[in-house]
Amino acid sequence: MTAAIEATGLGKRYGRRRWALRDCTLSVPAGRVVGLVGANGAGKSTLLHLAVGLLRPTAGGIAVLGAPPAAGPAQLARVSFVAQDAPLYPGLSVADHLRLGRGLNPGWDDGIATDRIDRLGLDRDQPAGRLSGGQRAQLALTLAVAKRPELLILDEPASSLDPLARREFLAGLMEAVADQELTVVLSSHLLGDVERVCDHLVVLDGGRVRLAGDVEDLLAAHHLLTGPRRDVRRLPASQRVVQASHTERQTTLLVRTEEPILDPAWTEAAVGLEDLVLAYMAPETAPEIAEVAG
Amino acid sequence: MIWLTWRQFRTPALVAAAALVIALAFMAVTGSRLAHDYTTLGLSSCAAGHEAQVGTLSCGDLQRKFLGYYPALRLLGPLLLFVPALIGAFWGAPLIARELEAGTQRLAWVQSVTRTRWLGIKLAVIGAVGVGLTALLSLAITWWSGPFDRLNGRMSPEAFAQRGLVPLAYAAFAFALGAAVGAVIHRTLPAMAAALGGFVLVRIGVQWLRPRLVNPLELSYPTFTFMGDEPPGRMASEHGWVLSTRTLDSAGHVLSSGGTVRDDVVIRLCHRNIADITKFDLDACGRELGLHNVVRVIPPDRFWVLQAWEAAIFGGLALVLVGFTFWWVRRRIG
């Protein structure tokens, strides 16, 4: 199966010096809901804009569903994009936006669009400029899914919304995913959202991939160990320390290993997704790029 | 795509249509009065080269009277000079700049329509409306100014820029320039200012170039002939574009470059001792000095040659700018 997004040595530089993304090599599998996480300025937006062809790479290459981004109308039709803050034309009404979507997309499904607008209770004659943030995001999502893409890309879709609107938005998104068998790639710095909807994770930091893999596998492979203070260099070779902290008597480790922890001196605790991601994003302990197969 | 273009362009188009209707209505009312007065004043015989046949006024008096009647001339005269500039600033410049400024290109350019097609349709539809509007206005103004043109010709810079093909080329150029600077600058207001400034600069530049595109005619005739017969060829300068009028003496010294020489200068040159100024024969003095006017003029029969030149210059520039805009939007944005 072709990857949803396949990047090799991808880089984007603004101006002469500032690299927003550098030497990024990653493969985002199709058929998943992929969370792209990272601190602000990590290069998430840049990567997604490159994937939809709004930006052009400075270095390296990127293929989306096996083809160059925005290569032609057919490729454009396969990918939907909801940009940050859900850009819409403020003077155009909800109905105008639907007409825009219908006119510009041969695969447009009016049933999906009207259905969603009705359920959201949006007034069709209302100009988009007067909609609330949540309604705007929902309208943008409606345009994106009614286009019936194979891949739906969302850039920070819910981060400016209040908690209730955010929950509704994500529910709407998951519904669309279930109905249409979409591949979804969404960027977010809200780990709670990612944990709720994503089954695959890519952690970007400083324009580079720090961690990538299925959420389940990642959680199963990481262990939080607490025990008497000891030298981390004397751990078994199969265990890689992601993060270590020591007190006078005690050592706490975040360890990555495919094998079970056998040493009885450790107390083992489950790792939450948030702790895991933060450990990989923390600059002082950031390990080399790690990948989990699968 | 055409629907979207129209939907986004609807408000400015309606504003322009309303302004056009007002201008046409104004021209319809004043224009028919103008034509009527032109006939009743007997100016048509003046234009044909005869003396006035109505009343005791000379043709010159009648002309002044007629031209003085119409402050509307001053109002409508420069209208078409502004229209292309406005099209460039208000339709051309925001075309791409506003999308980039509001970030809505992130919506428009991810639909199943390539940027090239998006841009092509926008430029074609709005550009055609702009050029069409200018053409309509130009036709109306040409009809309206018919009487003035018959008196003064259509070679003066103001008239020339509003007749024939050139207004259409100006509009196309201004629109393409606006779109191009908008694509490069990314911000609506600075792009509008740059489009306006750029258009004015190029217009001034080409107007400077215009008399250099064809050879002007040089007419020479004695200065003090206003009471006698019109010198042959004098009428050619009447309806042409007078570039310069110099007054020279027989030795070729330039006495004036304004077309008139003050009486006291002439008197001094004749070295006459004037006891009685009323007996002084200015005409005889002028003949003695060999005073003659040299007029450099572009005759009215060059009208279409110059129109073709200028339309080609602006049309060519517009095409280059459109090509540049496509290249920039496809290759340089993102």
XYZ file of C-alpha atoms in Angstrom:
628
model
C 0.000 0.000 0.000
C 1.327 3.465 -0.861
C 2.104 5.730 2.020
C -0.136 8.717 2.597
C 2.884 10.986 2.845
C 6.413 9.964 1.981
C 9.175 12.521 2.511
C 12.870 12.112 1.811
C 15.406 14.641 2.943
C 12.646 17.219 2.781
C 13.619 20.754 3.676
C 12.011 24.176 3.473
C 13.892 27.374 3.981
C 12.358 30.815 4.230
C 14.566 33.630 3.080
C 18.247 32.843 3.139
C 18.746 31.281 6.492
C 15.690 30.188 8.371
C 14.979 26.530 7.847
C 11.424 25.754 8.940
C 11.961 22.103 8.166
C 15.215 20.365 7.526
C 16.259 16.954 6.332
C 12.897 15.436 7.133
C 12.488 11.832 6.150
C 9.270 10.135 7.120
C 6.568 7.833 5.942
C 3.026 8.317 7.085
C 0.979 5.173 6.527
C -2.369 5.312 4.739
C -5.559 4.156 6.400
C -4.726 5.675 9.789
C -5.531 8.756 11.742
C -2.135 10.268 12.161
C -1.242 12.852 14.741
C 1.631 15.143 13.906
C 2.807 16.699 17.137
C 5.532 19.076 18.115
C 6.124 22.396 19.800
C 5.170 25.621 18.058
C 7.649 26.246 15.269
C 8.551 22.574 15.023
C 7.758 22.577 11.315
C 4.349 20.888 11.433
C 2.549 23.505 9.376
C 5.396 23.669 6.906
C 5.325 19.905 6.390
C 1.560 19.911 5.810
C 1.703 22.897 3.446
C 4.372 21.045 1.489
C 2.121 17.991 1.376
C -0.770 19.918 -0.198
C 1.452 21.848 -2.597
C 0.886 25.274 -1.094
C 4.612 25.348 -0.436
C 7.399 24.073 -2.634
C 10.322 22.207 -1.075
C 13.749 23.833 -0.948
C 15.421 20.461 -0.627
C 14.450 16.817 -0.900
C 11.167 15.441 -2.145
C 7.682 14.613 -1.017
C 5.052 12.291 -2.444
C 1.441 12.255 -1.360
C -0.532 9.091 -2.126
C 2.355 8.197 -4.414
C 2.276 11.368 -6.511
C 3.775 14.848 -6.304
C 1.541 17.266 -4.369
C -0.948 19.399 -6.316
C 0.428 18.013 -9.588
C -2.896 18.483 -11.347
C -6.645 18.554 -10.830
C -6.794 14.791 -10.234
C -4.176 14.892 -7.521
C -5.774 17.966 -5.972
C -9.086 16.106 -5.862
C -7.554 13.262 -3.832
C -6.403 15.453 -0.980
C -8.391 17.822 1.222
C -6.799 20.433 3.405
C -8.153 22.467 6.281
C -5.600 25.165 7.037
C -5.029 26.678 10.428
C -7.852 28.976 11.585
C -10.050 27.515 8.817
C -9.725 30.205 6.128
C -13.055 31.077 4.478
C -14.282 34.048 2.482
C -15.857 36.323 5.109
C -18.263 37.942 2.647
C -19.534 34.672 1.202
C -22.415 32.883 2.893
C -22.481 29.266 4.022
C -24.482 28.413 0.898
C -21.931 30.254 -1.276
C -19.150 28.171 0.217
C -21.024 24.970 -0.554
C -21.528 26.170 -4.102
C -17.829 26.943 -4.316
C -17.022 23.415 -3.169
C -19.483 21.913 -5.653
C -18.211 24.007 -8.539
C -14.536 23.379 -7.968
C -14.552 19.689 -7.104
C -15.773 17.012 -9.515
C -16.017 14.438 -6.716
C -18.216 16.675 -4.577
C -20.952 14.904 -2.628
C -23.831 17.290 -1.995
C -25.522 14.776 0.304
C -22.617 14.802 2.729
C -22.436 18.578 2.674
C -26.131 19.348 3.200
C -26.375 16.613 5.794
C -23.567 18.051 7.852
C -24.797 21.649 7.512
C -28.283 20.595 8.636
C -26.978 18.677 11.611
C -24.742 21.562 12.621
C -27.750 23.871 12.358
C -25.853 26.435 10.288
C -27.866 29.190 8.661
C -27.116 28.962 4.941
C -27.524 32.677 4.358
C -25.138 33.678 7.112
C -21.869 35.163 5.853
C -18.872 33.118 6.943
C -17.405 36.211 8.562
C -20.190 36.191 11.154
C -19.879 32.541 12.142
C -18.334 31.562 15.469
C -14.886 29.982 15.491
C -16.409 26.548 15.999
C -18.880 27.002 13.161
C -16.159 28.205 10.842
C -14.045 25.168 11.600
C -17.043 22.915 11.029
C -17.861 24.582 7.713
C -14.245 24.228 6.595
C -14.329 20.559 7.596
C -17.588 20.118 5.689
C -15.996 21.503 2.530
C -13.036 19.207 3.037
C -14.981 15.979 3.546
C -17.723 16.626 0.962
C -14.951 16.780 -1.609
C -14.604 13.035 -0.894
C -10.818 12.936 -0.699
C -8.661 9.915 0.005
C -6.522 11.907 2.370
C -7.684 14.629 4.711
C -5.027 16.921 6.100
C -5.806 19.304 8.941
C -3.441 21.895 10.350
C -4.171 22.643 14.018
C -7.857 22.213 13.278
C -9.175 22.657 16.769
C -6.554 24.506 18.727
C -8.267 27.881 18.672
C -11.642 26.471 19.671
C -13.139 26.339 23.139
C -13.265 22.864 24.738
C -16.877 22.168 23.810
C -16.501 23.273 20.186
C -13.306 21.277 20.014
C -14.988 18.136 21.229
C -17.792 18.587 18.682
C -15.310 19.222 15.922
C -13.320 16.112 16.690
C -16.530 14.074 16.933
C -17.500 15.345 13.486
C -14.089 14.440 12.186
C -14.223 10.907 13.582
C -17.682 10.434 12.089
C -16.383 11.407 8.657
C -13.434 9.070 9.074
C -15.725 6.178 9.944
C -18.130 6.903 7.064
C -15.605 7.482 4.313
C -12.572 5.394 5.245
C -10.344 8.403 5.066
C -6.721 8.668 5.892
C -6.338 11.637 8.178
C -3.211 13.557 9.047
C -3.700 16.246 11.636
C -1.207 18.451 13.370
C -1.759 19.578 16.881
C 0.091 20.668 19.934
C -2.857 19.537 22.039
C -1.826 16.057 23.085
C -5.214 15.356 24.600
C -6.851 15.731 21.193
C -4.234 13.572 19.566
C -4.674 10.867 22.173
C -8.419 10.925 21.648
C -8.483 10.554 17.868
C -5.134 9.370 16.532
C -3.807 5.857 16.167
C -0.464 6.799 14.668
C 1.957 9.399 15.919
C 4.761 11.460 14.421
C 6.730 13.737 16.728
C 8.524 16.597 15.003
C 11.073 18.754 16.751
C 13.327 21.384 15.234
C 12.129 20.309 11.815
C 13.163 16.694 12.397
C 11.260 13.546 13.193
C 11.916 12.501 16.784
C 9.523 9.628 17.043
C 7.125 7.891 14.719
C 4.926 4.856 15.113
C 1.546 3.402 15.954
C 0.342 4.725 19.280
C -0.264 1.231 20.668
C 3.194 0.000 19.729
C 4.846 3.096 21.091
C 3.075 2.794 24.405
C 3.879 -0.928 24.649
C 7.552 -0.342 23.939
C 8.096 2.330 26.545
C 8.330 1.737 30.255
C 8.592 4.089 33.159
C 10.895 2.464 35.713
C 11.490 3.575 39.306
C 14.030 1.960 41.589
C 17.087 2.483 43.774
C 19.655 4.847 42.370
C 21.971 3.262 39.862
C 24.176 3.898 36.904
C 22.157 3.873 33.663
C 25.155 2.477 31.776
C 24.681 -0.879 33.471
C 21.266 -1.563 31.962
C 20.770 -4.438 29.508
C 21.750 -3.576 25.952
C 18.221 -4.024 24.667
C 16.972 -1.195 26.863
C 17.474 2.305 25.613
C 17.103 5.177 28.009
C 14.979 7.954 26.651
C 14.946 10.069 29.757
C 16.600 9.654 33.134
C 16.236 11.559 36.374
C 17.916 10.871 39.680
C 17.346 11.852 43.286
C 19.631 11.022 46.238
C 18.400 7.481 46.450
C 16.183 6.881 43.525
C 16.395 6.688 39.753
C 13.469 7.196 37.365
C 13.904 6.108 33.783
C 11.887 6.179 30.639
C 13.131 3.170 28.777
C 12.413 1.869 25.353
C 12.646 -1.849 24.759
C 10.902 -4.553 22.831
C 11.608 -7.072 25.593
C 9.965 -7.505 28.981
C 11.542 -5.839 32.026
C 12.988 -8.655 34.172
C 14.951 -6.847 36.860
C 12.804 -7.066 40.046
C 14.441 -3.952 41.525
C 12.350 -1.772 39.180
C 8.836 -0.725 39.830
C 7.184 -0.457 36.465
C 4.471 1.996 35.572
C 2.561 2.589 32.359
C 3.562 5.606 30.252
C 0.960 8.094 29.105
C 1.146 9.439 25.587
C 1.730 12.941 26.888
C 4.750 11.930 29.021
C 6.112 9.976 26.122
C 5.856 12.812 23.648
C 7.240 15.359 26.094
C 10.226 13.103 26.808
C 11.055 13.040 23.105
C 10.512 16.750 22.708
C 12.575 17.835 25.730
C 15.684 19.251 24.098
C 18.257 18.256 26.689
C 17.407 14.585 26.549
C 16.223 14.305 22.985
C 17.542 11.009 21.713
C 18.378 10.176 18.162
C 15.550 9.580 15.750
C 13.662 6.481 16.761
C 11.313 4.377 14.722
C 9.092 1.524 15.629
C 8.416 -0.971 12.951
C 4.796 -1.437 12.002
C -14.667 28.717 -11.103
C -16.388 31.322 -13.233
C -19.149 31.461 -10.655
C -16.646 31.986 -7.845
C -14.864 34.692 -9.829
C -18.152 36.458 -10.429
C -19.283 36.015 -6.812
C -16.095 37.556 -5.435
C -16.129 40.287 -8.067
C -19.849 41.084 -7.738
C -19.632 44.109 -5.448
C -16.891 46.001 -7.326
C -18.621 45.150 -10.616
C -21.932 46.574 -9.414
C -20.243 49.725 -8.131
C -18.579 50.164 -11.516
C -21.853 49.503 -13.354
C -23.619 52.140 -11.266
C -20.863 54.673 -11.977
C -21.038 53.813 -15.671
C -24.792 54.343 -15.782
C -24.437 57.730 -14.096
C -21.688 58.779 -16.502
C -23.656 57.612 -19.559
C -26.813 59.365 -18.399
C -24.876 62.583 -17.844
C -23.331 62.308 -21.288
C -26.656 61.562 -22.941
C -28.244 64.694 -21.489
C -25.349 67.118 -22.012
C -24.151 65.530 -25.251
C -27.321 66.163 -27.220
C -27.384 69.785 -26.033
C -23.777 70.089 -27.052
C -24.470 68.873 -30.572
C -27.459 71.177 -30.833
C -25.509 74.267 -29.737
C -22.713 73.385 -32.085
C -25.091 73.530 -35.005
C -27.042 76.603 -33.942
C -23.878 78.611 -33.260
C -22.817 77.873 -36.808
C -19.595 76.258 -35.770
C -19.950 73.528 -38.351
C -19.123 76.030 -41.085
C -16.135 77.242 -39.060
C -14.859 73.686 -38.824
C -15.274 73.394 -42.603
C -12.912 76.335 -42.993
C -15.445 79.072 -43.763
C -16.199 82.171 -41.817
C -18.986 82.170 -39.320
C -22.388 82.553 -40.889
C -24.371 83.455 -37.822
C -24.293 86.933 -36.342
C -21.218 89.152 -36.345
C -18.912 87.028 -34.217
C -15.767 85.518 -35.732
C -15.108 81.812 -35.659
C -12.569 82.308 -32.864
C -15.135 84.160 -30.766
C -17.696 81.466 -31.377
C -15.257 78.747 -30.383
C -14.357 80.486 -27.182
C -18.016 81.036 -26.432
C -18.800 77.384 -27.116
C -15.903 75.993 -25.098
C -16.684 78.349 -22.242
C -20.208 77.021 -22.061
C -19.178 73.658 -20.894
C -17.633 73.097 -17.522
C -18.758 69.536 -18.223
C -15.812 69.285 -20.546
C -13.459 69.776 -17.645
C -15.387 67.219 -15.638
C -15.639 64.537 -18.293
C -12.378 65.300 -20.046
C -10.075 63.507 -17.637
C -12.581 60.767 -16.713
C -11.159 58.170 -19.036
C -7.648 59.077 -17.978
C -8.497 57.828 -14.484
C -10.564 54.779 -15.336
C -7.663 52.475 -16.332
C -5.696 53.563 -13.253
C -8.689 52.755 -11.055
C -9.174 49.379 -12.733
C -5.533 48.567 -12.035
C -5.653 49.663 -8.433
C -9.082 48.381 -7.416
C -9.524 45.294 -9.593
C -5.992 44.251 -10.495
C -4.028 44.774 -7.315
C -6.390 42.993 -4.879
C -6.921 40.033 -7.215
C -4.078 37.983 -5.737
C -2.884 40.242 -2.912
C -6.166 40.028 -1.012
C -6.174 36.219 -1.099
C -2.603 36.091 0.149
C -3.242 38.716 2.784
C -6.327 36.977 4.171
C -4.796 33.523 3.760
C -7.747 32.389 1.639
C -5.433 31.017 -1.039
C -5.120 28.129 1.444
C -8.782 27.472 0.670
C -8.858 28.366 -3.025
C -5.700 26.554 -4.099
C -6.502 23.225 -2.444
C -9.729 22.695 -4.377
C -9.582 20.454 -7.445
C -8.539 23.357 -9.673
C -4.915 24.135 -10.376
C -3.490 27.537 -9.567
C -2.916 28.144 -13.255
C -6.567 27.622 -14.077
C -7.679 29.625 -11.055
C -5.512 32.546 -12.136
C -6.361 32.179 -15.827
C -10.097 32.431 -15.268
C -9.805 35.290 -12.795
C -7.573 37.308 -15.116
C -9.682 36.561 -18.181
C -13.080 37.358 -16.647
C -12.159 40.473 -14.703
C -9.740 41.688 -17.347
C -12.406 41.354 -20.037
C -14.928 43.256 -17.927
C -12.356 45.993 -17.298
C -11.415 46.373 -20.950
C -15.071 46.161 -22.022
C -16.093 48.836 -19.562
C -13.319 51.097 -20.779
C -14.312 50.489 -24.392
C -17.925 51.410 -23.675
C -16.905 54.555 -21.868
C -14.464 55.453 -24.622
C -17.146 55.108 -27.301
C -19.533 57.245 -25.299
C -16.941 59.948 -24.695
C -15.938 59.914 -28.356
C -19.547 60.565 -29.349
C -19.993 63.166 -26.648
C -16.815 65.069 -27.590
C -17.619 65.019 -31.305
C -18.175 68.808 -31.492
C -14.980 69.526 -29.555
C -12.999 67.151 -31.734
C -14.259 68.846 -34.873
C -13.014 72.166 -33.498
C -9.754 71.099 -31.861
C -8.906 67.750 -33.400
C -8.151 64.640 -31.399
C -4.392 64.815 -31.295
C -3.934 66.673 -28.033
C -2.642 64.371 -25.273
C -5.954 64.487 -23.374
C -8.105 63.685 -26.405
C -5.686 61.153 -27.886
C -5.691 59.079 -24.699
C -9.475 58.784 -24.773
C -10.130 57.890 -28.394
C -9.654 54.820 -30.482
C -7.702 51.827 -29.226
C -5.390 53.223 -26.610
C -7.814 53.404 -23.655
C -8.402 49.655 -24.005
C -4.674 48.978 -24.018
C -4.219 51.238 -20.989
C -6.919 49.316 -19.130
C -5.394 45.938 -19.992
C -1.954 47.136 -18.956
C -3.125 48.706 -15.690
C -5.055 45.567 -14.752
C -2.141 43.252 -15.525
C 0.244 45.526 -13.663
C -2.048 45.523 -10.617
C -2.328 41.742 -10.625
C 1.451 41.348 -10.957
C 2.415 43.720 -8.164
C -0.298 42.202 -5.971
C 1.195 38.756 -6.476
C 4.647 40.022 -5.567
C 3.776 42.376 -2.706
C 1.144 40.139 -1.008
C -0.545 43.112 0.657
C -3.571 44.863 -0.798
C -3.022 48.519 0.066
C 0.676 48.772 -0.842
C -0.099 46.824 -4.026
C -2.856 49.301 -4.937
C -0.500 52.224 -4.390
C 2.253 50.568 -6.413
C -0.154 49.727 -9.257
C -1.384 53.309 -9.383
C 2.106 54.796 -9.233
C 3.498 52.370 -11.778
C 0.691 53.029 -14.208
C 1.072 56.805 -13.991
C 4.840 56.543 -14.501
C 4.549 54.337 -17.576
C 1.805 56.531 -19.029
C 3.963 59.634 -18.614
C 6.930 57.789 -20.076
C 5.033 56.674 -23.170
C 3.480 60.088 -23.613
C 7.021 61.474 -23.667
C 7.872 58.855 -26.255
C 4.805 59.464 -28.422
C 5.998 62.496 -30.476
C 9.258 60.602 -31.092
C 7.467 57.695 -32.754
C 6.620 59.635 -35.908
C 8.358 62.531 -37.624
C 6.677 65.798 -36.776
C 5.853 68.256 -39.514
C 7.697 71.567 -39.454
C 5.603 74.472 -40.698
C 6.962 77.917 -41.232
C 4.933 81.046 -41.932
C 5.297 84.785 -41.443
C 4.312 85.876 -37.996
C 2.182 88.869 -38.811
C -0.405 87.334 -41.043
C -3.365 87.116 -38.770
C -5.173 89.742 -40.706
C -4.405 88.242 -44.074
C -4.912 84.856 -45.666
C -4.201 81.662 -43.830
C -0.836 80.383 -44.968
C -0.964 77.030 -46.749
C -0.663 74.128 -44.341
C -1.614 76.286 -41.407
C -4.801 74.281 -40.908
C -2.731 71.148 -40.489
C -1.451 72.541 -37.227
C -4.951 73.440 -36.133
C -6.099 69.888 -35.600
C -2.680 68.448 -34.948
C -0.613 68.144 -31.850
C 1.507 71.277 -31.636
C 4.791 70.333 -30.023
C 6.432 73.723 -30.159
C 5.986 77.152 -31.697
C 9.045 79.356 -32.055
C 9.302 82.843 -33.485
C 12.489 83.496 -35.461
C 13.885 86.460 -37.351
C 15.369 86.233 -40.855
C 18.810 85.436 -39.411
C 17.357 82.493 -37.569
C 17.574 83.914 -34.054
C 14.903 82.590 -31.785
C 12.990 85.498 -30.343
C 10.381 83.523 -28.495
C 9.452 79.942 -27.960
C 5.920 80.643 -26.822
C 4.380 81.602 -30.170
C 3.976 85.285 -29.420
C 6.453 88.145 -29.374
C 5.756 91.182 -27.294
C 5.116 94.328 -29.325
C 7.759 96.378 -27.526
C 10.417 93.775 -28.401
C 9.513 94.037 -32.083
C 9.500 97.830 -31.946
C 12.932 97.894 -30.291
C 14.298 95.536 -32.941
C 13.140 97.801 -35.743
C 15.142 100.661 -34.185
C 12.381 103.058 -34.797
C 12.101 106.260 -33.034
C 8.536 106.342 -32.082
C 6.987 109.674 -31.919
C 3.494 108.486 -32.376
C 2.860 104.902 -31.426
C -0.487 104.877 -33.162
C 1.212 105.437 -36.528
C 3.658 102.634 -36.052
C 3.167 99.820 -38.547
C 3.882 96.635 -36.642
C 3.208 94.477 -39.670
C 5.718 96.324 -41.837
C 8.298 96.088 -39.075
C 7.696 92.368 -38.836
C 8.185 91.933 -42.577
C 11.368 93.943 -42.414
C 12.771 91.706 -39.700
C 11.598 88.604 -41.514
C 9.764 87.400 -38.430
C 8.324 83.983 -38.933
C 6.855 81.251 -36.780
C 8.159 77.717 -36.922
C 5.646 75.223 -35.678
C 6.514 71.621 -35.024
C 3.317 69.666 -35.190
C 2.162 66.112 -35.508
C -0.554 66.293 -38.119
C -3.932 64.689 -37.505
C -3.433 62.095 -40.253
C -0.894 60.350 -37.991
C -3.635 59.616 -35.494
C -4.047 55.927 -36.299
C -0.330 55.261 -36.692
C 0.262 56.630 -33.231
C -2.773 54.791 -31.872
C -1.422 51.523 -33.217
C 2.027 52.180 -31.772
C 0.756 53.033 -28.367
C -1.817 50.256 -28.245
C 0.933 47.800 -29.210
C 3.274 49.111 -26.505
C 0.698 48.877 -23.731
C -0.828 45.659 -25.044
C 2.631 44.096 -25.233
C 3.469 45.216 -21.711
C 0.164 43.771 -20.505
C 0.977 40.399 -22.083
C 4.437 40.361 -20.531
C 2.955 41.179 -17.122
C 0.326 38.457 -17.442
C 3.042 35.941 -18.316
C 5.089 37.117 -15.362
C 2.095 36.806 -13.026
C 1.454 33.214 -14.108
C 5.101 32.344 -13.598
C 5.234 34.047 -10.221
C 2.032 32.487 -8.899
C 2.988 29.025 -10.099
C 6.682 29.047 -9.202
C 7.384 31.692 -6.652
C 4.470 31.651 -4.235
C 5.130 28.865 -1.707
